[in-house]
């Protein structure tokens, strides 16, 4: 844009500058979305936060101006609730690890598949699985893992076991369900990063005498770290906030935070206390996302 | 090219397991919906259209399918419109406020669905807007969760858009609006369609936000399936699932023709 142009180029320059400057006057385009978000997202979430600081009275929803920390003290002193926090955290941590162990190889295969048709097919398989209604996928898992399910049916039929294995309505079932749901997110966080690692780096390591395994662990894996961090923390945030998976796969026996929220509201009617658990859940997942964001920036050297 | 041989065998083996984790439950739903017995057992009892018929005559599932379809359609129209507008502003303006706004619009993805649903329900009940357990209230919740997907998809396309094309139209005498309509909108129209399809799918499969916003006479397909699974566990839910699976797979194939999927997801 700095070159000295002919007369006709100068005439072209003016409307271009005008168009570029237009950016500042486009704010009205964001107004409808911003308004809806403020009224139906910021205000409700803020009032829910406010409600969590109100004294817990069954059946009363209205926000009052008398604030107290009672609900939070109760959460952190009653074993039922702080154990639920810890359970939520460790279940999500196991899911993140399992999702990484299953997701990394799949992402690697997709990243290294050059054939466009096969690549698109793999992507569609991952994306369709991701986009499909979670309740439907849990139905499939429940038919597989239940006491009368396909897996136990097969094992009993062939005489490999005499009692059905406890695969569902326990923590194991919840973990399997969450891995099923979060795996596509892990794979998608990894594909781009793995693809960006230049094959010549690995080849150079091999040429210098590293075994295939050495080359992988000293070159490819460290360079995949930004994607690994992004993926695991995204999976962590998704797992800790899931209600439908623990509700169906845990059969209300695995009491994680979202189940407690629903129970407090729908069964006990203690809105303030339910709101307080929701705040604890939200803050926990925000902390995870914030750490992820920082870590991702650091490991990728500012490129996100 | 010896591309495929470069992949370690262990990785290929684990990938197969991962694909099985992703796809077998979906296949099982299809089988359960088409099986002849009262419950899908091993060994299976043969195929029949019995549960498909049960779905097509079940007033609960049919009306839930209808509610889901209408909610998904209307919330997609709204969030595609306001999301595209917002995306244009976000890519054409600079400054700290714009990057704040970009993060702000992505927040509903971070907020747990149960928390958002609960927050909206409390807000509807306490504010006397008459939105609690109504179609409008449900729609608003779905607009909030689907809008980030439209904004992300359209923003990705606009960032890659070469603005000199629009400037060329301007220099040839087109008004800003005409240049935008004839050039930019044409180029990003496939991304807008993709964003709309994502929004539709997200809304159609949405359960957690709906949990507190639906009512017995206002059930979406996922909530109807959830209720049936918790209390009866009948294959009619699986038959309903087959129709939902068909819808999603079809839209994913259409989307992959419209946009480069990797550009949106591999950022």
Coordinates of C-alpha atoms in Angstrom, one line a residue:
Chain A
X1 CA 0.0 0.0 0.0
X2 CA 3.0 2.3 0.4
X3 CA 4.2 2.2 -3.2
X4 CA 3.8 5.3 -5.3
X5 CA 1.0 4.5 -7.8
X6 CA -0.2 6.0 -11.0
X7 CA -3.3 8.2 -11.0
X8 CA -5.7 5.4 -11.4
X9 CA -4.2 3.5 -8.5
X10 CA -4.6 6.5 -6.3
X11 CA -8.3 6.6 -7.2
X12 CA -8.6 3.0 -6.1
X13 CA -6.8 3.7 -2.8
X14 CA -9.4 6.0 -1.4
X15 CA -12.4 3.7 -1.3
X16 CA -10.2 1.0 0.0
X17 CA -9.1 3.1 3.0
X18 CA -12.7 4.0 3.5
X19 CA -13.7 0.3 3.5
X20 CA -10.9 -0.5 6.0
X21 CA -11.9 2.3 8.3
X22 CA -15.5 1.0 8.1
X23 CA -14.5 -1.7 10.6
X24 CA -15.1 0.7 13.4
X25 CA -18.6 1.5 12.3
X26 CA -19.7 -2.1 12.2
X27 CA -20.4 -2.4 15.9
X28 CA -24.1 -2.6 15.4
X29 CA -23.7 -6.0 13.8
X30 CA -22.6 -7.4 17.2
X31 CA -25.5 -5.8 19.1
X32 CA -28.2 -8.4 18.7
X33 CA -25.9 -11.3 19.7
X34 CA -24.4 -9.2 22.6
X35 CA -27.9 -8.2 23.9
X36 CA -29.2 -11.8 23.9
X37 CA -26.0 -12.9 25.6
X38 CA -26.2 -10.2 28.3
X39 CA -29.9 -10.7 29.1
X40 CA -30.0 -14.5 28.8
X41 CA -26.5 -15.6 29.7
X42 CA -24.6 -13.0 31.8
X43 CA -27.6 -11.9 34.0
X44 CA -28.9 -15.4 34.7
X45 CA -25.5 -16.8 35.5
X46 CA -24.6 -13.8 37.6
X47 CA -27.9 -14.2 39.6
X48 CA -27.3 -17.9 40.0
X49 CA -23.9 -16.9 41.5
X50 CA -25.7 -14.4 43.8
X51 CA -28.3 -17.0 44.8
X52 CA -25.6 -19.3 45.9
X53 CA -24.7 -16.8 48.6
X54 CA -28.2 -16.7 50.0
X55 CA -29.3 -18.8 53.0
X56 CA -30.7 -22.1 51.8
X57 CA -34.4 -22.3 52.3
X58 CA -36.3 -25.2 50.6
X59 CA -38.8 -24.1 48.0
X60 CA -37.7 -20.4 47.9
X61 CA -36.0 -19.2 44.7
X62 CA -36.0 -15.4 45.0
X63 CA -32.7 -13.6 45.4
X64 CA -32.4 -11.8 48.7
X65 CA -29.9 -9.2 49.8
X66 CA -28.7 -11.2 52.9
X67 CA -25.5 -12.8 51.8
X68 CA -23.8 -15.7 53.6
X69 CA -21.1 -18.2 53.0
X70 CA -23.2 -21.0 54.7
X71 CA -23.7 -23.0 51.5
X72 CA -20.0 -23.1 50.6
X73 CA -19.0 -23.9 54.2
X74 CA -21.5 -26.8 54.1
X75 CA -20.0 -28.1 50.8
X76 CA -16.5 -28.0 52.1
X77 CA -17.2 -29.5 55.5
X78 CA -19.7 -32.2 54.7
X79 CA -18.1 -35.4 53.5
X80 CA -20.9 -36.1 50.9
X81 CA -20.1 -32.9 49.1
X82 CA -16.3 -32.6 49.3
X83 CA -16.0 -36.2 48.4
X84 CA -18.2 -35.5 45.4
X85 CA -15.7 -32.7 44.4
X86 CA -12.8 -35.1 44.7
X87 CA -14.7 -37.9 42.9
X88 CA -15.6 -35.5 40.1
X89 CA -11.9 -34.5 39.8
X90 CA -10.4 -38.0 39.8
X91 CA -13.0 -39.5 37.5
X92 CA -12.3 -36.6 35.0
X93 CA -8.5 -37.1 35.4
X94 CA -8.8 -40.8 34.6
X95 CA -11.1 -40.0 31.6
X96 CA -8.5 -37.5 30.3
X97 CA -5.7 -40.0 30.6
X98 CA -7.7 -42.8 29.0
X99 CA -9.0 -40.5 26.3
X100 CA -5.3 -39.5 25.5
X101 CA -4.2 -43.1 25.3
X102 CA -6.9 -44.0 22.9
X103 CA -7.1 -40.7 21.1
X104 CA -3.4 -40.1 20.3
X105 CA -2.9 -43.2 18.1
X106 CA -6.1 -42.4 16.2
X107 CA -5.1 -38.8 15.7
X108 CA -1.7 -39.9 14.5
X109 CA -3.2 -42.3 12.0
X110 CA -5.6 -39.6 10.7
X111 CA -2.7 -37.0 10.5
X112 CA -0.5 -39.4 8.6
X113 CA -3.1 -40.6 6.2
X114 CA -2.4 -38.7 3.0
X115 CA -5.1 -40.4 0.8
X116 CA -7.8 -37.6 0.7
X117 CA -10.7 -40.0 0.4
X118 CA -9.6 -42.2 3.4
X119 CA -8.7 -39.1 5.4
X120 CA -12.2 -37.5 4.8
X121 CA -13.9 -40.8 5.7
X122 CA -11.9 -41.0 9.0
X123 CA -12.8 -37.4 9.8
X124 CA -16.5 -38.0 9.0
X125 CA -16.5 -41.1 11.3
X126 CA -15.0 -39.0 14.2
X127 CA -17.2 -36.0 13.6
X128 CA -20.4 -38.0 13.2
X129 CA -19.7 -39.8 16.5
X130 CA -19.0 -36.4 18.1
X131 CA -22.1 -34.7 16.8
X132 CA -24.5 -37.5 17.6
X133 CA -26.9 -37.0 20.5
X134 CA -25.2 -38.2 23.8
X135 CA -28.3 -39.9 25.0
X136 CA -28.4 -42.1 21.9
X137 CA -24.8 -43.1 22.3
X138 CA -25.4 -43.9 26.0
X139 CA -28.3 -46.1 24.9
X140 CA -25.9 -48.1 22.8
X141 CA -23.4 -48.4 25.6
X142 CA -26.1 -49.5 28.1
X143 CA -27.2 -52.2 25.7
X144 CA -23.6 -53.3 25.5
X145 CA -22.5 -53.1 29.1
X146 CA -25.7 -54.0 31.1
X147 CA -26.0 -57.2 33.2
X148 CA -28.3 -58.6 30.4
X149 CA -26.3 -56.7 27.8
X150 CA -24.5 -57.9 24.8
X151 CA -21.0 -58.3 26.4
X152 CA -22.2 -60.1 29.5
X153 CA -24.7 -62.1 27.3
X154 CA -21.8 -63.2 25.1
X155 CA -19.6 -64.1 28.1
X156 CA -22.4 -66.1 29.8
X157 CA -23.4 -67.8 26.6
X158 CA -19.9 -69.0 25.9
X159 CA -19.4 -70.0 29.5
X160 CA -16.4 -67.6 30.1
X161 CA -18.0 -66.2 33.2
X162 CA -20.8 -67.6 35.4
X163 CA -21.9 -64.2 36.9
X164 CA -22.4 -61.1 34.8
X165 CA -19.5 -58.7 35.1
X166 CA -20.3 -55.4 36.8
X167 CA -19.7 -53.1 33.8
X168 CA -22.4 -50.5 34.3
X169 CA -24.1 -48.6 37.2
X170 CA -20.7 -48.0 38.7
X171 CA -17.6 -45.8 38.3
X172 CA -16.2 -48.0 35.5
X173 CA -19.4 -47.5 33.4
X174 CA -19.2 -43.7 33.9
X175 CA -15.6 -43.7 32.8
X176 CA -16.4 -45.7 29.7
X177 CA -19.3 -43.4 28.9
X178 CA -17.2 -40.3 29.3
X179 CA -14.3 -41.7 27.2
X180 CA -16.9 -42.4 24.4
X181 CA -18.1 -38.8 24.6
X182 CA -14.8 -37.0 24.9
X183 CA -12.6 -39.1 22.5
X184 CA -13.5 -37.1 19.4
X185 CA -12.5 -33.8 21.1
X186 CA -9.2 -35.3 22.1
X187 CA -8.6 -36.5 18.5
X188 CA -9.5 -33.2 17.0
X189 CA -7.1 -31.3 19.4
X190 CA -4.2 -33.6 18.3
X191 CA -4.6 -33.9 14.5
X192 CA -3.4 -30.4 13.6
X193 CA -0.4 -30.5 16.0
X194 CA 0.8 -34.0 14.8
X195 CA 0.4 -33.0 11.2
X196 CA 2.5 -29.9 11.8
X197 CA 5.5 -31.9 12.9
X198 CA 7.8 -32.2 9.9
X199 CA 8.5 -35.8 9.0
X200 CA 12.2 -34.9 8.3
X201 CA 12.7 -34.3 12.1
X202 CA 11.8 -37.9 12.8
X203 CA 13.8 -39.1 9.8
X204 CA 16.9 -37.1 11.0
X205 CA 16.7 -38.8 14.4
X206 CA 16.4 -42.2 12.7
X207 CA 19.4 -41.4 10.4
X208 CA 21.4 -40.5 13.5
X209 CA 20.8 -44.0 14.9
X210 CA 17.7 -43.6 17.1
X211 CA 15.3 -46.5 17.1
X212 CA 11.7 -45.9 15.9
X213 CA 10.6 -45.9 19.6
X214 CA 13.4 -43.5 20.7
X215 CA 12.6 -41.2 17.8
X216 CA 8.9 -41.1 18.7
X217 CA 9.5 -40.4 22.4
X218 CA 12.3 -37.9 22.0
X219 CA 11.0 -36.0 18.9
X220 CA 7.3 -36.6 18.0
X221 CA 5.8 -36.8 21.5
X222 CA 7.5 -33.6 22.9
X223 CA 6.4 -31.7 19.8
X224 CA 2.8 -32.9 20.3
X225 CA 2.7 -31.5 23.9
X226 CA 0.6 -28.4 23.0
X227 CA -2.1 -30.6 21.5
X228 CA -1.8 -33.1 24.3
X229 CA -2.3 -30.4 26.9
X230 CA -5.2 -28.8 25.0
X231 CA -6.9 -32.1 24.5
X232 CA -6.6 -33.4 28.1
X233 CA -7.8 -30.2 29.7
X234 CA -10.7 -29.9 27.2
X235 CA -11.6 -33.5 28.0
X236 CA -11.3 -32.8 31.7
X237 CA -13.6 -29.8 31.5
X238 CA -16.2 -31.7 29.5
X239 CA -16.1 -34.7 31.8
X240 CA -16.4 -32.8 35.0
X241 CA -19.5 -30.9 33.7
X242 CA -21.3 -33.9 32.3
X243 CA -24.7 -34.8 33.8
X244 CA -26.2 -37.2 31.4
X245 CA -23.3 -39.8 31.5
X246 CA -23.1 -40.2 35.3
X247 CA -26.9 -40.2 35.5
X248 CA -27.3 -43.0 32.9
X249 CA -24.1 -45.0 33.2
X250 CA -23.7 -44.5 37.0
X251 CA -27.4 -45.2 37.7
X252 CA -27.3 -42.4 40.4
X253 CA -24.7 -44.5 42.3
X254 CA -21.7 -42.4 41.2
X255 CA -22.4 -39.1 42.9
X256 CA -20.5 -36.5 41.0
X257 CA -21.2 -32.7 41.2
X258 CA -23.7 -32.4 38.4
X259 CA -25.8 -35.2 39.9
X260 CA -25.8 -33.4 43.3
X261 CA -27.0 -30.2 41.6
X262 CA -29.9 -31.9 40.0
X263 CA -30.8 -33.7 43.2
X264 CA -30.7 -30.5 45.3
X265 CA -33.0 -28.7 42.8
X266 CA -35.4 -31.4 41.6
X267 CA -35.7 -33.5 44.7
X268 CA -35.0 -31.3 47.7
X269 CA -35.9 -28.0 46.2
X270 CA -33.0 -26.2 47.9
X271 CA -32.2 -23.8 45.0
X272 CA -29.5 -21.8 46.9
X273 CA -27.5 -24.9 47.8
X274 CA -27.9 -26.3 44.3
X275 CA -26.6 -23.0 42.9
X276 CA -23.6 -23.1 45.3
X277 CA -22.7 -26.6 44.0
X278 CA -23.1 -25.2 40.4
X279 CA -20.7 -22.4 41.3
X280 CA -18.1 -24.8 42.7
X281 CA -18.4 -26.9 39.5
X282 CA -18.1 -23.9 37.2
X283 CA -15.1 -22.5 39.1
X284 CA -13.4 -25.9 39.0
X285 CA -13.9 -26.3 35.2
X286 CA -12.9 -22.6 34.7
X287 CA -9.6 -23.2 36.6
X288 CA -8.9 -26.2 34.4
X289 CA -9.6 -24.2 31.2
X290 CA -7.5 -21.3 32.5
X291 CA -4.5 -23.6 33.2
X292 CA -5.0 -25.1 29.8
X293 CA -5.0 -21.8 28.1
X294 CA -1.8 -20.7 29.9
X295 CA -0.1 -24.0 29.3
X296 CA -1.1 -24.0 25.6
X297 CA 0.3 -20.5 25.1
X298 CA 3.6 -21.4 26.9
X299 CA 4.2 -24.7 25.1
X300 CA 3.3 -23.3 21.7
X301 CA 5.4 -20.2 22.1
X302 CA 2.5 -17.8 21.7
X303 CA 0.8 -19.5 18.8
X304 CA -2.6 -20.7 19.8
Chain B
X1 CA 4.5 -42.8 -1.2
X2 CA 4.8 -45.3 1.5
X3 CA 2.5 -43.3 3.8
X4 CA 0.5 -46.0 5.5
X5 CA 3.5 -48.2 6.3
X6 CA 5.1 -45.4 8.2
X7 CA 2.5 -45.7 11.0
X8 CA 3.5 -48.0 13.8
X9 CA 1.5 -51.2 14.1
X10 CA 0.6 -50.5 17.8
X11 CA -1.0 -47.2 16.7
X12 CA -3.0 -48.8 14.0
X13 CA -4.2 -51.5 16.4
X14 CA -5.2 -48.9 19.1
X15 CA -6.9 -46.7 16.4
X16 CA -9.1 -49.6 15.6
X17 CA -10.1 -50.0 19.2
X18 CA -10.8 -46.2 19.4
X19 CA -12.9 -46.3 16.3
X20 CA -14.8 -49.2 17.8
X21 CA -15.4 -47.2 21.0
X22 CA -16.7 -44.3 18.9
X23 CA -18.9 -46.3 16.5
X24 CA -19.9 -49.6 18.0
X25 CA -22.4 -47.9 20.4
X26 CA -24.0 -46.2 17.4
X27 CA -24.2 -49.5 15.5
X28 CA -25.8 -51.2 18.6
X29 CA -28.5 -48.5 18.7
X30 CA -29.3 -49.3 15.1
X31 CA -29.4 -53.0 15.8
X32 CA -31.5 -52.5 18.9
X33 CA -34.0 -50.5 16.9
X34 CA -34.3 -53.2 14.3
X35 CA -34.3 -56.3 16.5
X36 CA -37.2 -58.5 16.9
X37 CA -37.1 -59.3 20.7
X38 CA -38.2 -57.1 23.6
X39 CA -34.6 -56.3 24.3
X40 CA -31.4 -56.6 22.3
X41 CA -29.7 -59.7 23.8
X42 CA -27.0 -62.1 22.9
X43 CA -27.6 -64.1 20.7
X44 CA -29.9 -61.7 18.8
X45 CA -33.4 -62.8 18.0
X46 CA -33.6 -61.6 14.4
X47 CA -34.6 -58.4 12.6
X48 CA -38.0 -56.7 12.4
X49 CA -39.5 -53.3 11.9
X50 CA -41.6 -53.8 15.0
X51 CA -39.9 -50.9 17.0
X52 CA -39.8 -48.6 14.0
X53 CA -43.5 -49.1 13.8
X54 CA -43.8 -48.5 17.5
X55 CA -41.9 -45.3 17.2
X56 CA -44.0 -44.1 14.2
X57 CA -47.2 -44.7 16.3
X58 CA -45.8 -43.4 19.6
X59 CA -47.4 -40.0 20.3
X60 CA -44.7 -39.3 22.9
X61 CA -41.7 -39.9 20.7
X62 CA -43.3 -38.4 17.6
X63 CA -44.2 -35.2 19.4
X64 CA -40.7 -35.1 21.0
X65 CA -39.1 -35.5 17.5
X66 CA -41.4 -32.7 16.3
X67 CA -40.4 -30.4 19.3
X68 CA -36.7 -31.1 18.8
X69 CA -37.0 -30.4 15.1
X70 CA -38.8 -27.1 15.5
X71 CA -36.6 -25.9 18.3
X72 CA -33.5 -26.9 16.3
X73 CA -34.8 -25.2 13.2
X74 CA -35.8 -21.9 14.8
X75 CA -32.8 -21.6 17.1
X76 CA -30.5 -22.3 14.1
X77 CA -32.2 -19.5 12.1
X78 CA -31.8 -17.1 14.9
X79 CA -28.2 -18.0 15.9
X80 CA -27.1 -18.2 12.3
X81 CA -28.3 -14.7 11.7
X82 CA -27.0 -13.0 14.8
X83 CA -23.9 -15.2 14.9
X84 CA -22.9 -14.3 11.3
X85 CA -23.4 -10.6 12.0
X86 CA -21.3 -10.8 15.1
X87 CA -18.6 -12.8 13.2
X88 CA -18.4 -10.0 10.6
X89 CA -17.8 -7.4 13.2
X90 CA -15.3 -9.6 15.1
X91 CA -13.1 -10.1 12.0
X92 CA -13.3 -6.5 10.7
X93 CA -12.6 -4.6 13.8
X94 CA -9.5 -4.5 15.9
X95 CA -8.7 -3.7 19.5
X96 CA -8.9 -5.2 23.0
X97 CA -12.7 -4.9 23.2
X98 CA -13.0 -7.1 20.1
X99 CA -10.8 -9.8 21.4
X100 CA -12.6 -9.7 24.7
X101 CA -15.9 -10.0 22.8
X102 CA -14.5 -13.0 20.8
X103 CA -13.8 -14.8 24.1
X104 CA -17.1 -13.7 25.6
X105 CA -19.1 -15.3 22.8
X106 CA -17.4 -18.6 23.3
X107 CA -18.2 -18.7 27.0
X108 CA -21.4 -20.9 26.7
X109 CA -19.2 -23.7 25.5
X110 CA -17.2 -23.6 28.7
X111 CA -20.1 -23.3 31.0
X112 CA -21.5 -26.7 32.0
X113 CA -24.8 -27.3 30.3
X114 CA -26.6 -28.1 33.6
X115 CA -25.4 -24.9 35.1
X116 CA -26.6 -22.8 32.1
X117 CA -30.0 -24.6 32.1
X118 CA -30.4 -24.1 35.9
X119 CA -29.3 -20.4 35.6
X120 CA -31.9 -19.8 32.9
X121 CA -34.6 -21.6 34.8
X122 CA -34.0 -19.6 38.0
X123 CA -33.9 -16.4 35.9
X124 CA -37.2 -17.3 34.1
X125 CA -39.0 -18.1 37.4
X126 CA -37.7 -15.1 39.4
X127 CA -38.0 -12.5 36.6
X128 CA -41.7 -13.1 35.9
X129 CA -41.1 -13.0 32.2
X130 CA -43.4 -16.0 31.8
X131 CA -40.7 -18.0 30.1
X132 CA -40.4 -20.9 32.5
X133 CA -41.2 -24.2 30.8
X134 CA -42.3 -22.5 27.6
X135 CA -41.2 -23.1 24.0
X136 CA -39.7 -19.5 23.9
X137 CA -37.7 -20.1 27.0
X138 CA -36.4 -23.4 25.6
X139 CA -35.5 -21.7 22.3
X140 CA -33.5 -19.0 24.0
X141 CA -31.4 -21.6 25.8
X142 CA -30.7 -23.3 22.5
X143 CA -29.8 -20.0 20.8
X144 CA -27.2 -19.4 23.6
X145 CA -25.6 -22.8 23.2
X146 CA -25.6 -22.9 19.4
X147 CA -24.5 -19.3 18.7
X148 CA -20.8 -20.0 19.6
X149 CA -20.6 -22.7 16.9
X150 CA -21.9 -20.4 14.2
X151 CA -19.5 -17.6 15.3
X152 CA -16.5 -19.9 15.3
X153 CA -17.3 -21.4 11.9
X154 CA -18.0 -18.1 10.1
X155 CA -15.1 -16.3 11.8
X156 CA -12.7 -19.1 10.6
X157 CA -13.9 -18.5 7.0
X158 CA -13.8 -14.7 7.2
X159 CA -10.2 -14.8 8.6
X160 CA -9.1 -16.7 5.5
X161 CA -11.1 -14.4 3.2
X162 CA -9.0 -12.2 0.9
X163 CA -10.5 -8.7 1.4
X164 CA -8.9 -7.4 -1.7
X165 CA -11.7 -9.2 -3.6
X166 CA -14.3 -7.0 -1.9
X167 CA -12.0 -4.0 -2.4
X168 CA -11.9 -4.7 -6.1
X169 CA -15.6 -4.7 -6.3
X170 CA -15.6 -1.3 -4.4
X171 CA -13.1 0.2 -6.7
X172 CA -15.3 -0.9 -9.6
X173 CA -18.0 1.3 -8.2
X174 CA -20.1 -1.1 -6.0
X175 CA -21.5 0.3 -2.8
X176 CA -20.1 -1.2 0.4
X177 CA -23.3 -3.2 0.9
X178 CA -23.4 -4.4 -2.7
X179 CA -19.8 -5.4 -2.6
X180 CA -20.3 -7.3 0.6
X181 CA -23.5 -9.0 -0.7
X182 CA -22.1 -10.0 -4.1
X183 CA -18.6 -10.9 -3.1
X184 CA -18.0 -11.7 0.6
X185 CA -21.3 -13.3 1.3
X186 CA -21.0 -15.5 -1.7
X187 CA -17.5 -16.7 -0.6
X188 CA -18.4 -17.3 3.0
X189 CA -21.9 -18.7 2.3
X190 CA -20.7 -22.3 2.5
X191 CA -19.2 -21.6 5.9
X192 CA -22.5 -20.0 7.0
X193 CA -24.3 -23.1 5.9
X194 CA -21.8 -25.3 7.8
X195 CA -22.2 -23.2 10.9
X196 CA -26.0 -23.5 10.6
X197 CA -25.8 -27.3 10.2
X198 CA -23.5 -27.5 13.3
X199 CA -26.0 -25.3 15.2
X200 CA -28.8 -27.6 14.1
X201 CA -27.1 -30.7 15.2
X202 CA -26.0 -29.2 18.6
X203 CA -29.5 -28.1 19.3
X204 CA -31.1 -31.3 18.1
X205 CA -28.9 -33.4 20.4
X206 CA -28.9 -31.0 23.3
X207 CA -29.9 -32.6 26.6
X208 CA -28.2 -30.9 29.5
X209 CA -29.4 -27.4 28.9
X210 CA -32.9 -28.7 28.1
X211 CA -33.0 -30.7 31.4
X212 CA -34.3 -27.8 33.5
X213 CA -36.1 -26.0 30.7
X214 CA -38.4 -28.7 29.3
X215 CA -41.8 -29.7 30.7
X216 CA -43.8 -32.9 30.5
X217 CA -45.8 -31.5 27.6
X218 CA -42.6 -29.9 26.1
X219 CA -40.1 -32.7 25.7
X220 CA -37.4 -32.8 23.2
X221 CA -36.2 -36.1 21.6
X222 CA -33.2 -36.5 23.9
X223 CA -35.2 -35.8 27.0
X224 CA -37.9 -38.3 25.9
X225 CA -35.3 -40.9 25.2
X226 CA -33.7 -40.2 28.6
X227 CA -37.0 -40.7 30.4
X228 CA -37.7 -43.9 28.5
X229 CA -34.2 -45.2 29.2
X230 CA -34.3 -44.5 32.9
X231 CA -37.7 -46.0 33.6
X232 CA -38.6 -48.5 30.8
X233 CA -35.6 -49.1 28.5
X234 CA -37.6 -50.1 25.4
X235 CA -36.2 -50.4 21.9
X236 CA -38.7 -47.7 20.7
X237 CA -36.0 -45.2 21.9
X238 CA -33.5 -46.9 19.7
X239 CA -35.8 -46.7 16.8
X240 CA -36.2 -43.0 17.4
X241 CA -32.4 -42.9 17.6
X242 CA -32.0 -44.4 14.1
X243 CA -33.9 -41.4 12.7
X244 CA -31.6 -39.0 14.6
X245 CA -28.5 -40.9 13.5
X246 CA -29.6 -40.7 9.9
X247 CA -30.1 -36.9 10.2
X248 CA -26.6 -36.4 11.8
X249 CA -24.6 -38.5 9.4
X250 CA -26.4 -36.9 6.4
X251 CA -25.6 -33.4 7.7
X252 CA -22.0 -34.3 8.3
X253 CA -21.5 -35.5 4.8
X254 CA -23.2 -32.4 3.5
X255 CA -21.0 -30.2 5.7
X256 CA -17.8 -31.9 4.5
X257 CA -18.7 -31.0 1.0
X258 CA -19.4 -27.4 2.0
X259 CA -16.3 -26.5 4.0
X260 CA -12.9 -27.8 4.8
X261 CA -13.7 -29.5 8.1
X262 CA -10.1 -29.4 9.2
X263 CA -9.9 -25.7 9.0
X264 CA -12.6 -25.3 11.7
X265 CA -11.5 -28.1 14.0
X266 CA -7.8 -28.1 13.7
X267 CA -7.1 -24.7 15.1

